[in-house]
CSV table of C-alpha atoms in Angstrom, one decimal:
chain,number,residue,atom,x,y,z
A,1,MET,CA,151.9,160.7,69.2
A,2,ASN,CA,150.6,157.8,71.1
A,3,ARG,CA,152.3,154.9,69.4
A,4,PRO,CA,155.1,154.0,71.4
A,5,THR,CA,153.3,154.4,74.7
A,6,ILE,CA,151.1,151.2,73.5
A,7,ARG,CA,152.7,148.4,75.5
A,8,ALA,CA,152.8,145.1,75.0
A,9,TRP,CA,150.9,143.6,78.2
A,10,GLN,CA,147.9,146.6,77.9
A,11,VAL,CA,147.6,145.0,74.4
A,12,GLY,CA,147.4,141.7,76.1
A,13,ALA,CA,145.2,143.2,78.6
A,14,VAL,CA,142.9,144.3,76.3
A,15,LEU,CA,142.5,141.5,74.2
A,16,TRP,CA,141.7,139.6,77.3
A,17,ALA,CA,139.3,141.5,78.5
A,18,ALA,CA,137.5,141.8,74.6
A,19,LEU,CA,137.9,137.8,74.9
A,20,ALA,CA,135.8,138.0,77.9
A,21,ILE,CA,132.7,140.9,76.5
A,22,PRO,CA,129.7,138.1,76.7
A,23,PRO,CA,129.6,138.5,73.1
A,24,VAL,CA,132.0,137.7,72.1
A,25,ARG,CA,132.4,134.6,74.4
A,26,HIS,CA,129.4,132.9,73.6
A,27,ALA,CA,130.4,134.1,69.8
A,28,LEU,CA,133.6,132.1,70.4
A,29,GLU,CA,132.0,129.2,72.2
A,30,SER,CA,129.3,128.7,69.3
A,31,THR,CA,131.4,125.8,68.4
A,32,MET,CA,134.5,123.3,69.1
A,33,THR,CA,136.4,124.2,66.6
A,34,MET,CA,136.1,128.3,67.7
A,35,GLN,CA,136.7,127.3,71.2
A,36,MET,CA,139.8,125.5,71.4
A,37,LEU,CA,141.1,126.7,68.5
A,38,VAL,CA,140.6,130.2,68.0
A,39,GLN,CA,139.5,130.8,72.2
A,40,ILE,CA,142.4,129.3,73.6
A,41,LEU,CA,144.7,130.3,71.1
A,42,LEU,CA,143.5,134.0,71.8
A,43,LEU,CA,143.5,133.6,75.7
A,44,ALA,CA,147.1,132.3,75.8
A,45,LEU,CA,148.5,135.0,73.1
A,46,SER,CA,147.2,137.3,75.7
A,47,GLY,CA,149.3,135.9,78.2
A,48,TRP,CA,151.9,135.8,76.0
A,49,TRP,CA,151.8,139.9,75.7
A,50,LEU,CA,150.9,139.7,79.7
A,51,ALA,CA,154.5,138.3,80.6
A,52,ARG,CA,155.9,142.0,79.1
A,53,ALA,CA,154.3,143.2,82.7
A,54,VAL,CA,157.1,140.6,84.9
A,55,PRO,CA,159.2,143.0,86.4
A,56,PRO,CA,162.9,142.4,85.4
A,57,ARG,CA,164.3,141.3,88.3
A,58,LEU,CA,161.3,138.7,89.2
A,59,GLY,CA,162.3,137.3,85.8
A,60,ARG,CA,165.6,136.7,86.4
A,61,HIS,CA,164.2,135.2,89.6
A,62,LEU,CA,161.8,132.9,87.7
A,63,ALA,CA,164.9,132.2,85.1
A,64,SER,CA,166.9,130.1,88.0
A,65,TRP,CA,163.9,128.0,88.7
A,66,ASP,CA,163.5,127.5,84.1
A,67,ARG,CA,166.9,126.4,83.1
A,68,SER,CA,166.7,125.6,79.2
A,69,GLY,CA,162.3,127.1,79.8
A,70,ILE,CA,162.0,123.2,80.9
A,71,SER,CA,159.6,124.7,84.0
A,72,GLY,CA,158.0,126.6,82.1
A,73,LEU,CA,157.0,124.7,78.9
A,74,LEU,CA,156.1,121.8,81.0
A,75,LEU,CA,153.6,124.2,82.8
A,76,ALA,CA,152.3,125.7,79.3
A,77,SER,CA,152.0,121.9,78.3
A,78,LEU,CA,150.3,120.1,80.7
A,79,THR,CA,148.0,123.1,81.0
A,80,GLY,CA,147.1,122.9,77.6
A,81,LEU,CA,146.6,118.9,77.6
A,82,VAL,CA,144.3,120.3,80.9
A,83,TRP,CA,142.4,122.2,77.8
A,84,MET,CA,142.1,119.8,75.4
A,85,LEU,CA,140.0,117.4,77.3
A,86,PRO,CA,136.3,117.3,75.9
A,87,ARG,CA,134.6,117.1,79.2
A,88,MET,CA,136.2,120.7,79.8
A,89,LEU,CA,135.7,122.7,76.6
A,90,ASP,CA,132.0,121.0,77.7
A,91,ALA,CA,132.3,122.1,81.2
A,92,ALA,CA,133.3,125.6,80.5
A,93,LEU,CA,130.2,126.6,78.9
A,94,ASP,CA,127.9,124.6,81.9
A,95,GLU,CA,129.6,125.5,84.9
A,96,PRO,CA,130.9,129.1,85.7
A,97,VAL,CA,133.4,128.1,88.0
A,98,ILE,CA,135.4,126.1,85.0
A,99,GLU,CA,135.0,129.3,82.5
A,100,LEU,CA,136.5,131.0,85.1
A,101,ALA,CA,139.6,128.5,85.9
A,102,LYS,CA,140.1,128.9,81.7
A,103,PHE,CA,139.9,132.7,81.8
A,104,LEU,CA,143.3,132.6,84.3
A,105,SER,CA,145.1,129.7,83.8
A,106,VAL,CA,145.1,129.7,79.9
A,107,PRO,CA,146.9,133.1,80.2
A,108,VAL,CA,148.7,132.8,83.3
A,109,LEU,CA,149.7,129.4,83.4
A,110,MET,CA,150.1,128.8,79.2
A,111,GLY,CA,150.8,132.2,77.4
A,112,ALA,CA,152.8,133.9,80.0
A,113,PRO,CA,155.5,130.8,80.5
A,114,ILE,CA,155.2,130.0,76.4
A,115,ALA,CA,156.8,133.8,76.5
A,116,LEU,CA,159.3,133.8,79.1
A,117,SER,CA,160.2,130.3,78.7
A,118,TRP,CA,160.4,130.0,75.1
A,119,PRO,CA,163.7,132.4,74.4
A,120,ARG,CA,165.2,130.3,77.2
A,121,ALA,CA,164.3,126.9,75.5
A,122,GLY,CA,167.8,125.5,73.1
A,123,PHE,CA,167.3,123.4,70.1
A,124,VAL,CA,166.4,120.0,72.2
A,125,VAL,CA,163.6,121.2,74.5
A,126,ARG,CA,162.4,123.4,71.6
A,127,GLY,CA,162.5,120.4,69.7
A,128,VAL,CA,160.7,118.2,72.1
A,129,VAL,CA,158.2,120.5,72.7
A,130,LEU,CA,157.5,120.8,69.2
A,131,THR,CA,157.1,117.5,67.8
A,132,GLU,CA,154.6,116.5,71.3
A,133,LEU,CA,152.7,119.6,69.7
A,134,THR,CA,152.3,118.0,66.2
A,135,ALA,CA,152.0,114.8,68.0
A,136,THR,CA,149.1,115.9,69.7
A,137,ALA,CA,147.6,117.6,66.9
A,138,PHE,CA,147.4,114.2,64.5
A,139,ARG,CA,146.4,112.1,67.7
A,140,LEU,CA,143.5,114.4,69.2
A,141,GLY,CA,142.9,115.7,65.1
A,142,TRP,CA,142.8,112.1,64.2
A,143,MET,CA,140.6,110.9,67.4
A,144,TYR,CA,138.0,113.3,66.8
A,145,LEU,CA,137.9,112.7,63.3
A,146,ILE,CA,137.1,109.2,63.2
A,147,SER,CA,134.9,109.1,66.9
A,148,PRO,CA,131.7,108.1,66.4
A,149,VAL,CA,130.5,109.4,69.4
A,150,ARG,CA,129.8,112.4,70.5
A,151,LEU,CA,132.4,113.5,73.1
A,152,CYS,CA,131.3,116.7,74.1
A,153,SER,CA,127.2,117.2,74.9
A,154,ASN,CA,127.1,120.6,74.0
A,155,TYR,CA,128.1,120.1,70.3
A,156,LEU,CA,127.6,118.2,67.0
A,157,LEU,CA,129.4,115.2,65.9
A,158,ASP,CA,130.2,117.7,62.2
A,159,ASP,CA,131.6,119.9,64.2
A,160,GLN,CA,134.0,117.8,66.2
A,161,GLN,CA,134.7,116.4,62.9
A,162,GLN,CA,135.8,119.6,61.2
A,163,LEU,CA,138.2,120.2,64.3
A,164,GLY,CA,139.7,116.8,63.7
A,165,ARG,CA,140.5,117.8,60.5
A,166,CYS,CA,141.7,121.5,61.4
A,167,LEU,CA,144.1,119.4,64.4
A,168,LEU,CA,145.4,117.4,61.3
A,169,ALA,CA,146.1,120.1,59.1
A,170,ILE,CA,147.3,122.4,61.6
A,171,GLY,CA,150.0,119.3,62.5
A,172,ALA,CA,150.9,118.9,58.7
A,173,ALA,CA,151.7,123.3,59.1
A,174,ILE,CA,153.9,122.6,61.7
A,175,VAL,CA,156.0,119.7,60.0
A,176,LEU,CA,156.4,121.3,56.5
A,177,VAL,CA,157.3,124.6,58.7
A,178,LEU,CA,159.8,122.8,60.0
A,179,ALA,CA,161.0,120.6,57.6
A,180,TRP,CA,161.2,124.1,56.2
A,181,LYS,CA,163.2,126.0,58.5
A,182,LEU,CA,165.4,122.6,58.8
A,183,MET,CA,166.5,122.7,55.1
A,184,TRP,CA,166.5,125.9,53.9
A,185,GLY,CA,166.4,128.5,56.9
A,186,HIS,CA,169.1,129.1,59.2
A,187,ALA,CA,168.5,126.5,61.6
A,188,ASP,CA,168.3,128.0,65.2
A,189,VAL,CA,170.3,125.7,66.9
A,190,GLY,CA,171.2,126.9,70.5
A,191,ASP,CA,170.4,129.9,71.9
A,192,GLY,CA,167.3,132.8,72.3
A,193,HIS,CA,168.4,136.1,73.6
A,194,ARG,CA,168.8,135.4,77.3
A,195,GLY,CA,171.5,133.6,76.9
A,196,ASN,CA,172.6,132.8,80.5
A,197,SER,CA,173.2,129.1,81.7
A,198,ARG,CA,172.5,127.2,79.2
A,199,ALA,CA,175.7,125.8,77.1
A,200,GLY,CA,175.1,122.3,78.5
A,201,PRO,CA,174.6,119.5,76.6
A,202,GLU,CA,171.4,120.6,75.2
B,1,MET,CA,172.2,125.5,91.0
B,2,SER,CA,170.1,125.8,88.0
B,3,VAL,CA,169.3,122.6,87.4
B,4,LEU,CA,168.1,121.5,91.0
B,5,ARG,CA,165.9,124.3,91.2
B,6,THR,CA,164.4,123.7,87.9
B,7,LEU,CA,164.1,119.8,88.3
B,8,LEU,CA,162.6,120.5,91.4
B,9,ALA,CA,160.4,122.7,89.7
B,10,SER,CA,159.2,120.7,87.1
B,11,LEU,CA,158.7,118.2,89.7
B,12,LEU,CA,156.4,120.3,91.5
B,13,ILE,CA,154.9,121.4,88.3
B,14,LEU,CA,154.8,117.5,87.2
B,15,ALA,CA,152.8,116.4,90.2
B,16,ALA,CA,150.0,119.6,90.6
B,17,GLY,CA,149.2,118.7,86.7
B,18,VAL,CA,148.8,115.1,87.3
B,19,ALA,CA,146.8,115.9,90.1
B,20,THR,CA,144.9,118.6,88.5
B,21,LEU,CA,144.8,115.8,85.4
B,22,ALA,CA,143.1,113.0,87.7
B,23,ALA,CA,141.0,115.8,89.6
B,24,ALA,CA,138.7,117.0,86.0
B,25,THR,CA,138.6,113.3,84.6
B,26,ASP,CA,137.6,111.4,87.9
B,27,GLY,CA,140.8,110.0,88.5
B,28,PHE,CA,141.0,109.2,84.9
B,29,ARG,CA,137.8,107.6,84.4
B,30,ALA,CA,136.0,110.1,83.0
B,31,PHE,CA,137.3,112.5,79.7
B,32,THR,CA,134.0,113.6,78.4
B,33,SER,CA,131.1,115.2,80.2
B,34,GLU,CA,128.9,112.2,79.4
B,35,THR,CA,130.8,109.8,81.2
B,36,ALA,CA,131.2,111.9,84.1
B,37,ARG,CA,127.7,112.8,84.6
B,38,ARG,CA,127.5,108.9,85.1
B,39,VAL,CA,130.9,108.1,86.9
B,40,ASP,CA,129.3,110.8,89.6
B,41,VAL,CA,125.4,109.9,89.7
B,42,ARG,CA,126.5,106.5,90.5
B,43,ALA,CA,128.9,107.8,93.4
B,44,HIS,CA,126.1,110.6,94.4
B,45,PRO,CA,122.5,110.1,93.8
B,46,ARG,CA,120.8,113.0,92.6
B,47,ALA,CA,117.8,114.1,94.3
B,48,LEU,CA,114.7,115.2,91.4
B,49,PRO,CA,113.5,118.0,92.2
B,50,ALA,CA,109.8,118.3,93.0
B,51,VAL,CA,108.7,120.2,89.4
B,52,PRO,CA,105.0,119.4,88.2
B,53,LEU,CA,104.7,117.2,85.3
B,54,GLN,CA,102.1,117.0,82.8
B,55,THR,CA,101.1,113.3,81.3
B,56,ALA,CA,99.8,113.4,78.2
B,57,GLY,CA,96.5,112.6,79.6
B,58,GLY,CA,96.8,115.9,80.4
B,59,GLN,CA,96.9,115.8,83.8
B,60,ILE,CA,99.4,117.2,86.0
B,61,THR,CA,101.9,114.7,87.9
B,62,SER,CA,104.8,115.0,90.1
B,63,ALA,CA,108.2,113.2,90.8
B,64,ALA,CA,107.1,113.5,94.6
B,65,ALA,CA,104.3,111.8,93.2
B,66,LEU,CA,105.7,108.6,91.4
B,67,ARG,CA,107.8,108.1,94.6
B,68,GLY,CA,108.4,104.5,95.7
B,69,ARG,CA,108.5,103.3,92.2
B,70,TRP,CA,111.4,102.6,90.5
B,71,LEU,CA,111.9,104.9,87.5
B,72,LEU,CA,113.3,104.7,83.6
B,73,VAL,CA,113.4,107.8,82.3
B,74,GLU,CA,114.4,109.3,78.8
B,75,PHE,CA,114.6,112.7,77.3
B,76,ILE,CA,112.7,113.4,73.9
B,77,TYR,CA,111.3,115.6,71.7
B,78,THR,CA,108.4,114.1,70.0
B,79,ARG,CA,109.6,115.7,66.2
B,80,CYS,CA,113.3,113.6,66.4
B,81,MET,CA,113.5,111.2,63.7
B,82,THR,CA,116.9,110.1,65.0
B,83,TYR,CA,117.7,108.7,68.4
B,84,CYS,CA,114.4,109.3,69.3
B,85,SER,CA,112.5,107.3,67.1
B,86,VAL,CA,114.5,104.1,68.6
B,87,GLN,CA,114.2,105.0,72.2
B,88,GLY,CA,110.4,105.2,71.6
B,89,GLY,CA,110.9,102.1,70.6
B,90,GLU,CA,113.1,100.2,73.2
B,91,PHE,CA,110.6,101.7,75.8
B,92,ALA,CA,107.9,99.5,74.4
B,93,ARG,CA,109.9,96.9,74.5
B,94,LEU,CA,111.0,97.5,77.8
B,95,GLN,CA,107.1,98.2,78.7
B,96,ARG,CA,106.9,94.7,77.4
B,97,GLU,CA,109.6,93.2,79.4
B,98,LEU,CA,109.4,94.3,82.4
B,99,ALA,CA,105.6,93.6,82.2
B,100,ALA,CA,105.4,91.6,86.4
B,101,PRO,CA,106.8,94.6,88.0
B,102,ILE,CA,104.4,97.2,86.0
B,103,ALA,CA,101.7,95.3,87.1
B,104,ALA,CA,102.8,95.1,90.4
B,105,ASP,CA,103.2,99.2,90.6
B,106,LYS,CA,106.9,98.3,90.8
B,107,VAL,CA,108.3,100.2,88.3
B,108,VAL,CA,107.4,103.0,85.8
B,109,LEU,CA,108.9,104.5,82.5
B,110,VAL,CA,108.7,108.2,82.0
B,111,SER,CA,109.4,109.6,78.4
B,112,VAL,CA,110.0,113.4,79.2
B,113,SER,CA,110.3,115.9,76.9
B,114,PHE,CA,112.6,118.5,76.9
B,115,ASP,CA,110.9,121.0,74.0
B,116,PRO,CA,107.8,121.2,75.9
B,117,GLY,CA,107.0,124.2,74.0
B,118,ARG,CA,105.6,122.4,70.9
B,119,ASP,CA,105.1,118.7,72.5
B,120,GLY,CA,101.5,119.3,74.2
B,121,PRO,CA,99.5,116.4,75.5
B,122,ALA,CA,98.2,115.5,72.2
B,123,GLN,CA,101.9,115.0,70.7
B,124,LEU,CA,103.3,113.1,73.8
B,125,ALA,CA,100.3,110.7,73.8
B,126,ASP,CA,101.1,110.2,69.4
B,127,TYR,CA,104.6,109.9,70.5
B,128,GLN,CA,103.8,106.6,73.0
B,129,ARG,CA,100.7,104.9,70.1
B,130,ARG,CA,103.7,105.3,67.8
B,131,PHE,CA,105.6,103.5,69.5
B,132,GLY,CA,103.3,100.8,70.4
B,133,ASP,CA,102.6,101.4,73.9
B,134,ASP,CA,100.0,99.0,75.7
B,135,GLY,CA,98.6,101.5,77.7
B,136,GLU,CA,100.5,100.2,80.9
B,137,GLY,CA,103.1,101.2,83.5
B,138,TRP,CA,104.7,103.9,80.9
B,139,ILE,CA,104.2,107.8,80.8
B,140,ALA,CA,105.1,110.2,78.5
B,141,VAL,CA,105.1,114.0,80.0
B,142,ARG,CA,106.4,117.3,79.9
B,143,PRO,CA,107.5,120.5,82.3
B,144,THR,CA,105.0,123.2,82.4
B,145,SER,CA,107.8,125.8,82.7
B,146,GLU,CA,111.2,126.5,80.9
B,147,ARG,CA,112.5,126.4,84.6
B,148,ASP,CA,111.3,123.5,85.9
B,149,LEU,CA,112.8,122.0,82.5
B,150,ALA,CA,116.1,123.8,83.2
B,151,ALA,CA,115.6,122.4,86.6
B,152,LEU,CA,115.7,118.8,85.2
B,153,MET,CA,117.6,118.8,83.1
B,154,ARG,CA,120.4,119.8,85.4
B,155,VAL,CA,119.7,116.9,87.7
B,156,PHE,CA,119.9,114.8,85.1
B,157,GLY,CA,122.6,116.2,83.1
B,158,THR,CA,120.6,116.2,79.8
B,159,THR,CA,122.0,118.9,76.7
B,160,ALA,CA,119.6,119.4,73.8
B,161,VAL,CA,121.8,121.3,70.9
B,162,PRO,CA,119.8,122.4,68.3
B,163,ASP,CA,121.0,120.8,65.2
B,164,GLY,CA,120.5,123.4,62.8
B,165,LEU,CA,117.5,121.9,60.9
B,166,GLY,CA,114.9,122.2,63.3
B,167,GLY,CA,115.5,119.7,65.7
B,168,PHE,CA,118.1,118.9,68.5
B,169,VAL,CA,121.0,116.8,69.0
B,170,HIS,CA,121.4,115.4,72.4
B,171,ASN,CA,122.8,112.9,74.6
B,172,ALA,CA,120.3,110.1,74.9
B,173,ALA,CA,120.1,107.8,77.5
B,174,ILE,CA,117.7,105.7,80.0
B,175,ALA,CA,118.2,107.3,83.2
B,176,VAL,CA,117.3,104.7,86.8
B,177,VAL,CA,115.8,106.8,89.4
B,178,ASP,CA,115.3,104.9,92.4
B,179,PRO,CA,111.7,104.5,95.2
B,180,ALA,CA,113.3,107.1,97.4
B,181,GLY,CA,113.3,109.2,94.0
B,182,ARG,CA,116.9,110.0,93.0
B,183,LEU,CA,118.8,109.1,90.5
B,184,VAL,CA,121.0,106.3,91.0
B,185,ALA,CA,122.6,105.2,87.7
B,186,ILE,CA,122.5,106.4,84.1
B,187,MET,CA,122.3,103.5,81.2
B,188,ASP,CA,123.2,103.9,77.4
B,189,TRP,CA,120.1,105.0,75.3
B,190,ASN,CA,120.3,101.6,73.5
B,191,ASP,CA,120.5,99.2,76.7
B,192,PRO,CA,117.3,98.6,77.2
B,193,ASP,CA,118.2,95.1,78.6
B,194,GLY,CA,120.8,96.6,80.8
B,195,ALA,CA,118.9,98.9,82.5
B,196,ALA,CA,115.9,96.6,82.8
B,197,ARG,CA,118.3,94.0,84.6
B,198,TYR,CA,119.9,96.6,86.7
B,199,VAL,CA,116.1,97.7,87.8
B,200,MET,CA,115.1,93.3,88.1
B,201,ARG,CA,118.1,92.8,90.4
B,202,ARG,CA,117.5,94.9,92.7
B,203,LEU,CA,113.7,94.3,92.9
B,204,ALA,CA,114.3,90.6,93.4
B,205,PRO,CA,114.1,90.2,97.5
């Protein structure tokens, strides 16, 4: 009966280590689409799980600086923004330092903050984040799709357009899911599970 | 209390984020690595590595041996059917346009193959002939080892990606090397006039 002893953060650590294995890394960086939509998302997911290892005391302390999850989600958004720059996708392949920065910053500054802050976020904050996420997927997808020049020196043009199509599809999927939830789901207006101090105007 | 702390934390995060983005884009100028290499080269000229280069005639030369002249450098592979086929034509045009400084031994055009395994002297000579080389001031060369090739491509910021059809996709450009042997500018591959102007302006006293 080993199962109950496996902790979420251990899963995160294993996932992170697996992503760092050179053949896995190279496979996931072989196309622009894989790097941005698979590798970076899995790195964020590993951070999401690793965040379970944050001790409750530290968690409470962080929460007092993170009303409605705003600080954490801002940190995650900005980190995501950096790793959306075509230049960074290129540099991660060419420069080991940047690759290391990606492997550290995406889990720690993006995945983990989302895990900690999302439950604290209310309807408005979640709405803002999801709207911006959708808009970014459409903007970026459209840009990649119509750009006649390669934005990454390491990747081919049709790969870039493929990423553009995937981003448009993701944007559309988010919109559909949200529309579904708003119409037929129970709209989670208000609180996550750590419901302290969030009665305010949100 | 937690409102103020959150505000403070968010402002700090925002400031750090904007600073990071600024650093990652050279002050919001370079969002792609291609722009970044151009911005960087202009700000910090790069010395070329002293690697041997074999010419279409079979002789060995080097960046050091070419010092004292302005070099206009393009990276090619001779089987290329896309960019380089136009690049070669542009270089032939540059050769005519810059005939005077070439005759004065002030300018040399250099086509460097990044596929030295397939591009021997014969292929390089054929490449030049195909595009109408008039024999003056244009050399086609290949590095003599993979290590030299890597060093050269690193300094120039040239990337060649296999296109899956036996060829390469590469960030074609015209690189300008000054008489001191430093890479000082990178121009669009389809703007030979811009490259010619750049050199002429600096040659004129």
